[in-house]
Short mmCIF file of C-alpha atoms and ligand atoms in Angstrom, two decimals:
data_model
loop_
_atom_site.label_atom_id
_atom_site.label_comp_id
_atom_site.label_asym_id
_atom_site.label_seq_id
_atom_site.Cartn_x
_atom_site.Cartn_y
_atom_site.Cartn_z
CA MET A 1 0.65 33.22 -42.64
CA SER A 2 4.16 33.07 -41.57
CA ILE A 3 6.68 29.90 -42.34
CA LYS A 4 9.72 28.56 -40.31
CA ASN A 5 12.77 29.11 -41.15
CA ILE A 6 14.60 27.04 -43.57
CA LYS A 7 16.26 24.28 -41.57
CA LYS A 8 16.56 21.40 -43.15
CA ILE A 9 16.44 21.02 -47.48
CA CYS A 10 15.84 17.36 -48.68
CA CYS A 11 16.70 17.36 -52.11
CA ILE A 12 15.08 14.32 -54.36
CA GLY A 13 17.06 14.11 -57.59
CA ALA A 14 20.73 13.72 -56.59
CA GLY A 15 21.59 13.79 -60.56
CA TYR A 16 24.05 16.39 -62.38
CA VAL A 17 21.59 19.25 -61.22
CA GLY A 18 20.09 18.30 -57.70
CA GLY A 19 24.18 17.50 -57.20
CA PRO A 20 26.17 20.43 -57.33
CA SER A 21 23.39 22.76 -56.46
CA MET A 22 22.81 21.74 -52.89
CA ALA A 23 26.31 21.19 -52.74
CA VAL A 24 26.32 24.74 -53.23
CA ILE A 25 24.04 25.94 -50.61
CA ALA A 26 25.27 23.64 -48.48
CA ASP A 27 28.66 25.83 -48.81
CA ASN A 28 27.15 28.93 -48.79
CA CYS A 29 24.34 28.39 -45.84
CA PRO A 30 25.99 26.46 -43.44
CA LYS A 31 23.32 26.58 -40.69
CA ILE A 32 21.08 24.41 -43.12
CA GLN A 33 21.39 20.81 -43.03
CA VAL A 34 20.67 19.67 -47.08
CA ASN A 35 20.13 16.42 -47.00
CA VAL A 36 20.61 14.88 -51.09
CA VAL A 37 18.16 11.47 -51.74
CA ASP A 38 17.88 9.35 -55.15
CA ILE A 39 16.13 5.97 -55.55
CA ASN A 40 19.49 5.08 -57.02
CA GLU A 41 21.91 3.07 -54.58
CA SER A 42 24.81 2.86 -56.22
CA ARG A 43 24.26 7.23 -57.35
CA ILE A 44 24.91 7.62 -54.26
CA ASN A 45 28.02 5.15 -52.66
CA GLN A 46 29.32 7.01 -55.38
CA TRP A 47 28.66 11.14 -54.12
CA ASN A 48 29.95 9.14 -50.19
CA SER A 49 32.14 7.15 -52.05
CA ASP A 50 36.16 8.12 -49.92
CA ASN A 51 37.24 9.06 -52.89
CA LEU A 52 35.99 11.68 -54.57
CA LYS A 53 37.13 11.38 -58.32
CA ASN A 54 34.45 8.60 -57.96
CA LEU A 55 32.13 11.50 -57.80
CA PRO A 56 29.16 10.10 -59.89
CA ILE A 57 29.88 13.84 -61.73
CA TYR A 58 32.64 15.36 -63.41
CA GLU A 59 32.76 19.45 -62.51
CA PRO A 60 35.52 21.37 -61.89
CA GLY A 61 35.86 22.23 -58.53
CA LEU A 62 33.12 20.09 -57.25
CA LYS A 63 35.29 17.61 -55.01
CA ASP A 64 36.20 20.52 -53.05
CA ILE A 65 33.16 21.31 -52.09
CA VAL A 66 32.00 18.19 -51.17
CA GLU A 67 35.42 17.41 -49.53
CA LYS A 68 34.47 20.63 -47.11
CA CYS A 69 30.67 20.03 -46.47
CA ARG A 70 29.93 16.46 -47.51
CA ASN A 71 28.96 14.69 -43.84
CA LYS A 72 28.38 17.92 -41.67
CA ASN A 73 25.56 19.79 -43.07
CA LEU A 74 25.55 18.81 -46.99
CA PHE A 75 24.33 13.83 -46.70
CA PHE A 76 22.91 11.88 -49.63
CA SER A 77 21.27 9.07 -49.06
CA THR A 78 18.44 6.82 -50.10
CA ASP A 79 15.90 7.31 -47.13
CA ILE A 80 14.02 9.46 -48.97
CA VAL A 81 11.87 9.00 -46.76
CA SER A 82 12.69 10.45 -43.07
CA ASN A 83 14.31 13.67 -44.83
CA ILE A 84 10.66 14.35 -46.35
CA ARG A 85 9.73 14.11 -43.29
CA SER A 86 12.24 16.21 -41.92
CA ALA A 87 12.41 18.24 -44.13
CA ASP A 88 11.17 22.38 -44.22
CA MET A 89 12.03 22.73 -48.69
CA ILE A 90 12.31 19.90 -50.67
CA PHE A 91 12.96 20.67 -53.91
CA ILE A 92 12.54 18.71 -56.80
CA SER A 93 15.61 17.32 -59.04
CA VAL A 94 14.51 13.91 -61.03
CA ASN A 95 15.00 14.08 -64.26
CA THR A 96 12.36 14.16 -67.17
CA PRO A 97 12.60 12.80 -70.31
CA THR A 98 11.44 12.46 -73.43
CA LYS A 99 8.80 10.47 -73.45
CA THR A 100 9.15 7.50 -75.65
CA LYS A 101 5.03 5.77 -76.07
CA GLY A 102 1.79 6.34 -75.11
CA ILE A 103 0.43 9.55 -75.21
CA GLY A 104 3.20 12.22 -76.31
CA ALA A 105 6.12 10.61 -77.76
CA GLY A 106 8.77 11.28 -78.40
CA GLN A 107 7.86 15.60 -77.77
CA ALA A 108 5.68 15.56 -74.99
CA SER A 109 8.03 15.41 -70.97
CA ASP A 110 7.18 12.47 -68.61
CA LEU A 111 6.63 13.53 -66.06
CA LYS A 112 6.86 10.04 -64.46
CA TRP A 113 9.25 10.28 -61.78
CA ILE A 114 8.21 14.08 -61.09
CA GLU A 115 4.50 13.41 -59.86
CA ASN A 116 6.34 10.12 -58.27
CA SER A 117 8.49 12.70 -56.12
CA ALA A 118 4.81 14.89 -54.97
CA ARG A 119 3.72 11.33 -54.25
CA GLN A 120 5.90 10.45 -51.82
CA ILE A 121 6.14 14.53 -50.65
CA SER A 122 1.88 14.11 -50.44
CA LYS A 123 2.42 11.21 -47.89
CA TYR A 124 5.32 12.05 -46.25
CA ALA A 125 5.40 15.88 -45.74
CA THR A 126 4.78 16.74 -42.49
CA GLY A 127 4.12 20.89 -41.62
CA LYS A 128 4.13 23.35 -43.67
CA THR A 129 6.61 22.13 -46.66
CA ILE A 130 8.04 24.51 -49.16
CA VAL A 131 8.68 22.46 -53.01
CA VAL A 132 10.65 24.08 -55.04
CA GLU A 133 10.96 22.33 -58.90
CA LYS A 134 13.68 22.71 -59.57
CA SER A 135 13.83 20.53 -62.71
CA THR A 136 12.68 21.55 -65.99
CA LEU A 137 9.00 21.24 -66.68
CA PRO A 138 6.60 21.74 -69.08
CA VAL A 139 4.99 24.50 -68.74
CA LYS A 140 1.29 23.94 -65.84
CA THR A 141 3.10 20.90 -63.95
CA ALA A 142 3.05 22.83 -60.91
CA GLU A 143 -1.24 22.89 -60.52
CA ILE A 144 -0.21 18.61 -61.67
CA ILE A 145 1.94 19.13 -58.04
CA LYS A 146 -0.23 21.68 -56.62
CA LYS A 147 -3.66 18.86 -57.11
CA ILE A 148 -1.27 15.59 -55.84
CA LEU A 149 -0.52 18.26 -52.70
CA PHE A 150 -3.23 18.94 -51.26
CA ASP A 151 -5.40 15.93 -51.85
CA SER A 152 -3.07 14.52 -49.78
CA LYS A 153 -3.81 17.80 -47.50
CA SER A 154 -7.57 17.09 -47.87
CA LYS A 155 -7.11 13.94 -45.01
CA ASP A 156 -4.35 15.64 -42.11
CA ASN A 157 -4.90 18.92 -41.86
CA THR A 158 -1.68 19.32 -39.92
CA LYS A 159 -0.25 19.53 -43.27
CA ASN A 160 0.71 22.70 -45.66
CA PHE A 161 1.83 23.48 -49.07
CA TYR A 162 4.09 26.29 -51.46
CA VAL A 163 4.41 25.07 -54.56
CA LEU A 164 7.39 27.60 -55.85
CA SER A 165 8.99 26.69 -59.96
CA ASN A 166 12.84 27.55 -59.16
CA PRO A 167 14.24 26.19 -62.27
CA GLU A 168 18.33 25.13 -62.55
CA PHE A 169 21.21 27.66 -65.88
CA LEU A 170 23.88 25.95 -64.71
CA ALA A 171 25.90 24.17 -68.19
CA GLU A 172 27.30 21.56 -67.67
CA GLY A 173 31.50 21.47 -67.10
CA THR A 174 31.00 25.65 -65.90
CA ALA A 175 28.17 24.28 -63.05
CA ILE A 176 30.23 24.99 -59.84
CA ASN A 177 31.15 28.99 -61.29
CA ASP A 178 27.88 28.42 -62.38
CA LEU A 179 25.51 28.71 -59.53
CA GLN A 180 27.40 30.85 -57.63
CA THR A 181 27.83 33.00 -60.16
CA PRO A 182 24.96 32.57 -62.16
CA ASP A 183 22.81 35.58 -64.78
CA ARG A 184 19.97 35.41 -62.98
CA ILE A 185 18.03 33.64 -60.31
CA LEU A 186 14.40 32.84 -61.84
CA ILE A 187 11.68 31.96 -58.66
CA GLY A 188 8.18 31.59 -59.78
CA GLY A 189 4.85 31.19 -57.63
CA ASP A 190 1.89 32.16 -56.15
CA ASN A 191 2.78 32.80 -52.11
CA CYS A 192 4.95 36.16 -51.49
CA ASP A 193 5.92 33.81 -48.31
CA ALA A 194 6.85 31.29 -49.33
CA ILE A 195 9.10 33.20 -52.14
CA ASN A 196 10.97 35.23 -49.29
CA SER A 197 12.31 31.69 -48.04
CA LEU A 198 13.93 31.21 -51.29
CA LYS A 199 14.53 34.62 -51.96
CA ASN A 200 16.43 34.99 -48.65
CA ILE A 201 18.97 31.57 -49.53
CA TYR A 202 20.23 32.15 -52.71
CA LEU A 203 20.47 35.92 -50.33
CA ASN A 204 22.99 33.85 -48.92
CA TRP A 205 25.65 34.63 -52.03
CA ILE A 206 23.73 36.71 -54.97
CA CYS A 207 22.92 40.14 -55.01
CA LYS A 208 19.61 41.12 -54.68
CA GLU A 209 19.10 42.06 -58.33
CA LYS A 210 19.81 39.14 -59.55
CA ILE A 211 16.60 37.18 -58.19
CA ILE A 212 13.81 38.07 -60.39
CA THR A 213 10.58 36.37 -59.38
CA THR A 214 7.30 35.65 -61.39
CA ASN A 215 4.19 34.01 -61.57
CA LEU A 216 4.72 30.32 -61.84
CA TRP A 217 3.58 29.23 -65.73
CA SER A 218 6.06 32.98 -66.15
CA SER A 219 9.28 30.47 -64.81
CA GLU A 220 7.89 27.39 -65.92
CA LEU A 221 8.15 28.44 -69.66
CA SER A 222 11.16 30.92 -69.06
CA LYS A 223 13.28 27.13 -69.10
CA LEU A 224 11.49 25.99 -71.41
CA ALA A 225 11.83 29.67 -73.90
CA SER A 226 16.20 30.34 -72.18
CA ASN A 227 17.04 27.01 -74.28
CA SER A 228 14.96 26.98 -76.03
CA PHE A 229 16.76 30.12 -77.80
CA LEU A 230 20.41 28.61 -76.80
CA ALA A 231 19.89 25.60 -78.95
CA GLN A 232 18.12 28.13 -81.99
CA ARG A 233 21.67 30.36 -81.87
CA ILE A 234 23.34 27.46 -82.22
CA SER A 235 21.83 26.21 -85.21
CA SER A 236 21.27 29.94 -86.96
CA ILE A 237 24.98 29.70 -86.49
CA ASN A 238 25.50 26.21 -87.71
CA SER A 239 22.96 26.46 -90.60
CA ILE A 240 25.71 29.64 -91.68
CA SER A 241 28.67 27.79 -91.36
CA ALA A 242 27.68 25.49 -94.26
CA LEU A 243 27.34 27.59 -96.43
CA CYS A 244 30.66 29.76 -95.42
CA GLU A 245 32.50 25.95 -96.68
CA VAL A 246 30.30 26.15 -100.59
CA THR A 247 30.93 30.36 -100.22
CA GLY A 248 34.88 30.69 -99.53
CA ALA A 249 33.73 32.89 -96.21
CA ASP A 250 35.04 32.64 -92.65
CA ILE A 251 32.61 31.10 -89.74
CA ASN A 252 34.64 32.47 -87.11
CA GLU A 253 35.06 36.18 -89.13
CA VAL A 254 31.39 35.58 -89.86
CA ALA A 255 30.92 35.14 -85.84
CA LEU A 256 33.09 37.38 -84.70
CA ALA A 257 31.22 40.10 -87.70
CA VAL A 258 28.20 39.13 -85.56
CA GLY A 259 28.44 38.93 -82.91
CA MET A 260 30.19 42.71 -82.66
CA ASP A 261 26.34 43.61 -83.11
CA SER A 262 25.54 44.38 -79.30
CA ARG A 263 22.13 43.40 -79.57
CA ILE A 264 22.97 39.82 -80.83
CA GLY A 265 26.00 39.69 -78.83
CA SER A 266 29.52 37.54 -78.75
CA LYS A 267 28.58 33.90 -77.30
CA PHE A 268 26.72 31.08 -78.53
CA LEU A 269 27.67 31.44 -81.93
CA ASN A 270 30.49 28.55 -81.65
CA ALA A 271 29.25 26.12 -85.11
CA GLY A 272 30.67 22.63 -84.14
CA PRO A 273 28.37 19.31 -85.20
CA GLY A 274 25.59 20.50 -83.63
CA PHE A 275 24.45 21.13 -79.84
CA GLY A 276 24.40 18.47 -77.77
CA GLY A 277 23.74 17.60 -73.39
CA SER A 278 21.05 16.20 -71.59
CA CYS A 279 18.47 19.38 -72.44
CA PHE A 280 17.98 21.53 -75.57
CA LYS A 281 16.70 18.93 -77.58
CA LYS A 282 13.93 17.31 -74.74
CA ASP A 283 12.70 21.11 -73.76
CA ILE A 284 12.65 22.13 -77.72
CA LEU A 285 10.16 18.91 -78.46
CA ASN A 286 8.69 19.05 -75.37
CA LEU A 287 7.77 23.51 -76.15
CA VAL A 288 6.99 21.48 -79.42
CA TYR A 289 5.03 19.06 -78.38
CA LEU A 290 2.99 22.14 -76.21
CA CYS A 291 2.37 24.85 -78.53
CA ASN A 292 0.78 22.31 -81.69
CA TYR A 293 -1.55 21.22 -77.70
CA TYR A 294 -2.60 24.12 -77.64
CA GLY A 295 -2.85 24.10 -80.81
CA LEU A 296 -0.06 27.04 -82.81
CA HIS A 297 1.32 24.94 -85.08
CA GLU A 298 3.07 27.64 -86.85
CA VAL A 299 5.35 27.83 -83.42
CA ALA A 300 5.56 24.66 -82.98
CA SER A 301 7.09 24.02 -86.06
CA TYR A 302 8.99 27.08 -86.07
CA TRP A 303 11.11 25.54 -83.60
CA GLN A 304 11.33 21.75 -84.86
CA GLY A 305 13.64 23.64 -87.01
CA VAL A 306 16.50 24.33 -84.85
CA ILE A 307 15.97 20.95 -83.89
CA GLU A 308 16.25 19.83 -88.26
CA ILE A 309 19.39 21.98 -88.73
CA ASN A 310 20.53 19.81 -85.46
CA ASP A 311 20.39 17.20 -87.61
CA TRP A 312 21.46 17.76 -91.09
CA GLN A 313 23.96 18.89 -89.77
CA GLN A 314 25.72 15.87 -87.60
CA ASN A 315 24.60 13.88 -90.93
CA ARG A 316 25.59 16.06 -93.17
CA ILE A 317 29.78 15.54 -91.59
CA VAL A 318 29.19 12.70 -91.97
CA ARG A 319 28.46 12.52 -95.38
CA ILE A 320 31.49 14.87 -96.44
CA ILE A 321 34.39 11.99 -94.52
CA VAL A 322 32.18 9.69 -96.26
CA GLU A 323 33.75 11.89 -100.01
CA LYS A 324 36.60 13.33 -98.79
CA LEU A 325 38.06 9.65 -98.40
CA PHE A 326 37.27 8.70 -102.21
CA GLY A 327 32.74 7.40 -101.61
CA THR A 328 34.11 4.94 -99.13
CA ILE A 329 34.75 3.76 -95.30
CA ALA A 330 34.36 0.75 -95.97
CA ASP A 331 37.08 -1.13 -93.86
CA LYS A 332 38.67 1.65 -93.18
CA LYS A 333 40.36 2.79 -89.37
CA ILE A 334 38.96 6.12 -87.47
CA GLY A 335 40.23 7.76 -85.15
CA ILE A 336 37.89 9.93 -83.16
CA LEU A 337 39.00 12.40 -80.53
CA GLY A 338 35.90 13.18 -78.22
CA PHE A 339 33.44 12.02 -76.92
CA SER A 340 31.25 13.87 -74.49
CA PHE A 341 28.63 16.36 -75.75
CA LYS A 342 31.05 19.35 -75.11
CA ALA A 343 34.50 19.23 -73.13
CA ASN A 344 34.82 18.87 -69.33
CA THR A 345 32.23 16.32 -69.11
CA ASN A 346 32.31 13.36 -68.59
CA ASP A 347 28.50 13.30 -70.15
CA THR A 348 27.05 11.92 -73.53
CA ARG A 349 23.24 12.08 -73.35
CA GLU A 350 22.87 13.25 -76.84
CA SER A 351 25.96 13.95 -78.19
CA PRO A 352 27.01 14.62 -81.51
CA ALA A 353 29.40 12.40 -81.57
CA ILE A 354 27.40 9.27 -80.81
CA GLU A 355 24.82 9.99 -83.78
CA ILE A 356 28.17 9.98 -86.05
CA CYS A 357 29.97 7.16 -85.36
CA LYS A 358 26.68 5.82 -86.18
CA GLU A 359 26.41 6.67 -89.58
CA LEU A 360 30.47 5.77 -89.89
CA LEU A 361 29.52 2.34 -88.55
CA ASP A 362 26.98 2.08 -90.65
CA GLU A 363 28.82 2.60 -93.13
CA GLY A 364 32.12 0.22 -92.26
CA ALA A 365 34.28 2.51 -90.30
CA ILE A 366 36.50 0.98 -88.23
CA LEU A 367 36.45 3.24 -85.17
CA GLN A 368 39.29 3.81 -81.86
CA ILE A 369 37.09 6.37 -80.08
CA TYR A 370 39.74 8.45 -77.49
CA ASP A 371 37.74 10.74 -74.71
CA PRO A 372 39.40 11.85 -71.26
CA LYS A 373 36.79 11.67 -69.25
CA VAL A 374 34.01 8.91 -71.29
CA GLU A 375 34.24 5.89 -69.77
CA GLN A 376 34.17 2.67 -72.17
CA VAL A 377 31.14 1.58 -70.74
CA GLN A 378 29.38 4.32 -72.38
CA ILE A 379 29.96 4.50 -75.03
CA LYS A 380 29.90 0.40 -75.51
CA THR A 381 25.61 1.48 -74.19
CA ASP A 382 25.76 4.86 -76.72
CA LEU A 383 26.87 2.77 -79.64
CA GLY A 384 24.10 0.01 -78.97
CA LYS A 385 24.31 -3.34 -81.79
CA SER A 386 26.58 -1.84 -84.11
CA SER A 387 29.27 -1.80 -81.15
CA LEU A 388 31.29 -4.52 -83.37
CA LYS A 389 33.40 -2.29 -84.81
CA TRP A 390 34.68 -0.03 -82.19
CA LYS A 391 37.46 0.63 -80.15
CA TYR A 392 38.30 2.37 -76.81
CA CYS A 393 42.23 4.17 -76.69
CA LYS A 394 43.74 5.02 -73.98
CA SER A 395 45.75 7.67 -75.79
CA ILE A 396 45.54 10.38 -78.61
CA PHE A 397 48.62 8.29 -80.51
CA ASP A 398 46.71 5.34 -80.06
CA SER A 399 42.91 5.89 -81.50
CA ALA A 400 45.80 7.59 -83.93
CA GLN A 401 47.04 3.64 -85.35
CA GLU A 402 46.93 3.51 -88.89
CA ALA A 403 44.06 5.48 -89.66
CA ASP A 404 43.38 7.05 -92.27
CA ALA A 405 41.87 9.92 -91.06
CA ILE A 406 41.09 11.65 -87.28
CA VAL A 407 37.58 13.70 -86.40
CA ILE A 408 37.98 15.71 -83.99
CA LEU A 409 34.19 16.23 -82.21
CA THR A 410 34.72 17.79 -78.69
CA GLU A 411 37.03 20.77 -77.95
CA TRP A 412 39.25 19.02 -74.96
CA ASP A 413 42.07 21.08 -74.37
CA GLU A 414 44.13 18.45 -75.19
CA PHE A 415 43.32 17.57 -79.26
CA LYS A 416 44.70 21.83 -79.00
CA ASN A 417 48.65 20.62 -78.00
CA ILE A 418 49.05 17.99 -79.62
CA ASP A 419 52.13 16.37 -80.82
CA TRP A 420 50.57 16.60 -84.93
CA ARG A 421 53.46 15.31 -86.22
CA GLU A 422 53.97 11.69 -84.88
CA ILE A 423 50.54 11.31 -85.21
CA PHE A 424 51.13 11.52 -88.89
CA GLN A 425 54.03 9.28 -88.75
CA SER A 426 51.22 6.56 -87.14
CA MET A 427 48.25 6.98 -90.13
CA ARG A 428 48.53 6.38 -93.47
CA THR A 429 48.56 8.83 -97.24
CA PRO A 430 46.45 10.04 -97.58
CA ALA A 431 46.04 11.25 -94.03
CA TRP A 432 42.99 13.31 -93.58
CA ILE A 433 41.56 15.92 -90.31
CA PHE A 434 38.14 16.56 -90.06
CA ASP A 435 38.38 19.16 -86.66
CA THR A 436 34.27 19.83 -86.40
CA ARG A 437 36.00 22.33 -83.02
CA HIS A 438 38.26 24.94 -84.05
CA ILE A 439 41.26 23.73 -82.91
CA CYS A 440 43.74 23.01 -85.25
CA ASP A 441 46.56 25.05 -86.54
CA PHE A 442 46.12 25.17 -90.65
CA ASN A 443 49.07 25.57 -91.50
CA MET A 444 51.06 23.82 -88.99
CA LEU A 445 48.98 20.60 -90.61
CA ASN A 446 49.34 21.60 -94.37
CA SER A 447 53.15 21.64 -93.04
CA ILE A 448 53.11 17.71 -92.12
CA GLY A 449 51.39 16.97 -95.02
CA PHE A 450 47.77 16.62 -93.37
CA ASN A 451 44.37 16.80 -96.11
CA ILE A 452 42.28 18.79 -93.33
CA TRP A 453 38.85 19.64 -94.26
CA ARG A 454 37.43 22.50 -91.22
CA LEU A 455 33.38 22.70 -90.10
CA GLY A 456 32.50 26.16 -91.99
CA LYS A 457 35.86 26.80 -94.41
CA SER A 458 36.32 26.23 -97.80
CA SER A 459 38.62 23.44 -97.90
P1 LIG B 1 20.02 13.33 -63.96
O1 LIG B 1 19.13 12.29 -64.49
O2 LIG B 1 21.42 13.29 -63.47
O3 LIG B 1 19.54 12.89 -61.77
C1 LIG B 1 18.22 12.54 -61.38
C2 LIG B 1 18.08 12.12 -60.10
O4 LIG B 1 16.45 12.06 -59.87
C3 LIG B 1 18.11 10.06 -60.77
O5 LIG B 1 20.04 10.09 -60.34
C4 LIG B 1 16.97 9.70 -60.59
O6 LIG B 1 17.89 8.66 -59.92
C5 LIG B 1 16.80 10.57 -59.51
N1 LIG B 1 14.96 9.79 -59.27
C6 LIG B 1 14.46 9.86 -60.25
N2 LIG B 1 12.93 10.11 -59.18
C7 LIG B 1 13.09 9.58 -58.46
C8 LIG B 1 12.49 9.65 -57.35
N3 LIG B 1 11.18 9.03 -57.11
N4 LIG B 1 13.56 9.71 -56.01
C9 LIG B 1 14.19 10.03 -55.52
N5 LIG B 1 15.51 10.40 -56.38
C10 LIG B 1 14.36 9.99 -57.77
O7 LIG B 1 19.03 14.41 -64.42
P2 LIG B 1 19.23 15.90 -63.96
O8 LIG B 1 20.28 16.47 -65.72
O9 LIG B 1 20.09 16.02 -62.33
O10 LIG B 1 18.03 16.79 -64.75
C11 LIG B 1 17.54 16.62 -63.56
C12 LIG B 1 16.31 18.19 -64.04
O11 LIG B 1 17.45 19.49 -64.28
C13 LIG B 1 16.18 17.75 -65.75
O12 LIG B 1 14.46 17.82 -65.50
C14 LIG B 1 17.03 18.01 -66.58
O13 LIG B 1 15.50 18.91 -68.04
C15 LIG B 1 16.60 19.73 -65.82
N6 LIG B 1 18.82 20.53 -65.90
C16 LIG B 1 19.21 19.72 -65.96
C17 LIG B 1 20.63 20.45 -66.38
C18 LIG B 1 22.10 19.82 -66.94
O14 LIG B 1 22.54 19.85 -66.43
N7 LIG B 1 21.65 18.42 -66.31
C19 LIG B 1 20.63 21.58 -66.21
C20 LIG B 1 19.22 22.03 -65.73
C21 LIG B 1 18.35 22.36 -65.68
C1 LIG B 2 22.37 24.45 -71.69
C2 LIG B 2 22.09 25.64 -71.86
O1 LIG B 2 23.24 25.81 -71.58
C3 LIG B 2 22.56 25.97 -69.93
O2 LIG B 2 21.76 27.32 -69.06
C4 LIG B 2 21.14 24.75 -69.54
O3 LIG B 2 20.44 24.41 -67.85
C5 LIG B 2 21.26 22.95 -69.68
O4 LIG B 2 21.15 23.22 -71.08
C6 LIG B 2 20.43 22.82 -70.21
O5 LIG B 2 18.85 23.01 -68.57
O6 LIG B 2 20.00 21.37 -69.03
P1 LIG B 2 24.90 22.02 -71.51
O7 LIG B 2 23.32 21.99 -72.26
O8 LIG B 2 24.78 21.69 -70.21
O9 LIG B 2 23.88 23.92 -70.91
O10 LIG B 2 25.87 22.69 -72.55
P2 LIG B 2 26.07 24.32 -73.13
O11 LIG B 2 27.38 25.01 -73.13
O12 LIG B 2 25.02 24.63 -73.21
O13 LIG B 2 25.96 23.14 -75.03
C7 LIG B 2 25.15 22.51 -75.32
C8 LIG B 2 25.78 22.06 -76.33
O14 LIG B 2 25.84 22.68 -77.10
C9 LIG B 2 26.85 21.50 -76.80
O15 LIG B 2 27.15 20.74 -77.27
C10 LIG B 2 28.43 23.00 -77.14
O16 LIG B 2 28.98 21.78 -77.51
C11 LIG B 2 27.19 22.43 -77.74
N1 LIG B 2 27.96 25.15 -78.78
C12 LIG B 2 27.59 25.70 -77.40
C13 LIG B 2 28.14 25.42 -80.01
O17 LIG B 2 27.60 24.05 -80.58
N2 LIG B 2 28.60 26.08 -80.15
C14 LIG B 2 28.10 27.20 -79.01
O18 LIG B 2 28.39 28.38 -79.10
C15 LIG B 2 28.21 26.94 -77.53
#
C-alpha cells in the first residue's frame, strides 16, 4: 500500500496545542498547506486578527511565525467540512478534559470532542487519510477512533484510514522552543507507510535519532506516564519542602544536592505552590481511572497520592498565611502577585492561585490581584461566586496598597525586580511577604523591615 505525499494537513482544534504545533509545521514545511480549524469562531477570528497582539495564546516566538506563515501556507478557519475533505493528514488536537458527570466523573477523560472529530472525519474525508491523535488520550482510544472510521469505510470503499498516535510534549511558555527542538518525537502506529509519512514531516527540522516509533498503545500510554512522572517529581520536592521548613534544612540546597545525582537529574525540582496547568491533574486522574478499571488498585492509589500532596501544598500555604497574620485575615488586604499557573503564559487552568485565592477569600480577606498577562474577566471566571471581595490591579504597586501581606504565586520576571522600599511604604505594618517561588532576596527584604515566609525554608 502506498500513501500519497502529504500536501495538505488539517488540524482539528486551534487551541494551545493545535495553534503553535501547526504554526511550527507550516514554518518548517513551506510546501505543505496547513489548515487549522475550530468550532469556536471567536478563537479563529483571534488567530486571524490583523493585530498580532490579539492572538488567542501568548507564547514567546509564536507571533513571529504566525506573521511569517499566515495566509501563505498556514490558515485558520471555521470551515471544518471542506478542510477535512481536502486533507491528506488530519491531526486531532481537541480538548480532553476530565468528565464532570456520568460514569468515571471526576477521573476519566471526556472523549466527547474526540468522538465528534472522528465522526466528522469519517463522514467528510476522501480517499486515503492519515488520522493523527495529537490530543492526550487514555490508552486504547485509537481503538474507538478506528471503529468509527472503519464503519464509514464499509459504506464507501473509496475511503481508507490509517490511525497514528503522536502525543505532544510541549510545555506552555516555552512551546515554540519545545516544538522546534523537542527532546523526542513519538509516533505510535501499526502501518509503516503512514508512520513514515508523518516521520518525513518531522525530518524537515528534527534529526532521525530523536524520532521514535512504537505501537499505538505504548505511544498513548507514554504520554500519560510522562506527565505523571513530571508531576510526581513536583509532589516529591514539595513534600520535602514542608519537612525543610520544620527542620532547618533549605529546599534549594536539598534540591541541588539531590539533583546532582545524574540518575535523578536537576530539572523539575523547584518547590512551589503545587503544579497547575490544564494537563497534569487531568492526566494523572485519567491514569488512576484506567488503573482502577483494570483492577490495579494499588497502582491507582500510588498515583492518587501525587494529587493529594499537590492539594495539600496549596491548603497548607493558606493555613500558614492565616497563622502568620495573627490567626485571622478577615477584612485584611492581601496582594496577590501572579495568577497564571506559571510564568510566560496567560493560561490559568488549574492554577494553584485559584484554590489559594478562593481559600483566602473564604477566610474573609480582600484580595488585590495583579498578573502581567491574565485578564480580569478570566480571574472573575476562575474565582466564580467568591468574586465580590477582590480587586483587579494594574500594577504591583496597586496590589500592595494598604495590604498586610503580599503573596507571590507565579515566578514572573517582573516580580524579580520590584522596588520593595516603595512597596513597603504603601503597606500596613507588620508587612509580610509570602514567597512561594523563591524569587525574593531575603536579606534585602529583611533590611527594609518586611517579615518574610519562604516556602521550604525555616523562618
Ligand atoms: P484547548 O482547549 O486550548 O483547544 C482545543 C480546541 O479544540 C478548542 O478551541 C475547541 O473549540 C476545539 N474543538 C473541540 N471540538 C472540536 C471539533 N469537533 N471541531 C473543531 N474544533 C473543536 O486545548 P489544548 O490545551 O490545545 O489541548 C488539546 C489536547 O492536547 C488535550 O488533549 C491536552 O491534554 C493535550 N495537550 C495539551 C498541552 C498544553 O500545554 N495545553 C500540551 C500537550 C498536550
Ligand atoms: C506540562 C509538561 O511539562 C509538558 O511536557 C506536557 O506536554 C504538558 O504538561 C501537557 O501535557 O499539557 P505545562 O503544564 O505547560 O507542561 O507546564 P510545566 O512547565 O510542566 O509546569 C506545570 C506546573 O508545574 C506549573 O504550575 C509549574 O509552576 C509547576 N512546576 C514545574 C513546579 O512547581 N516545579 C517545577 O520544578 C516545574
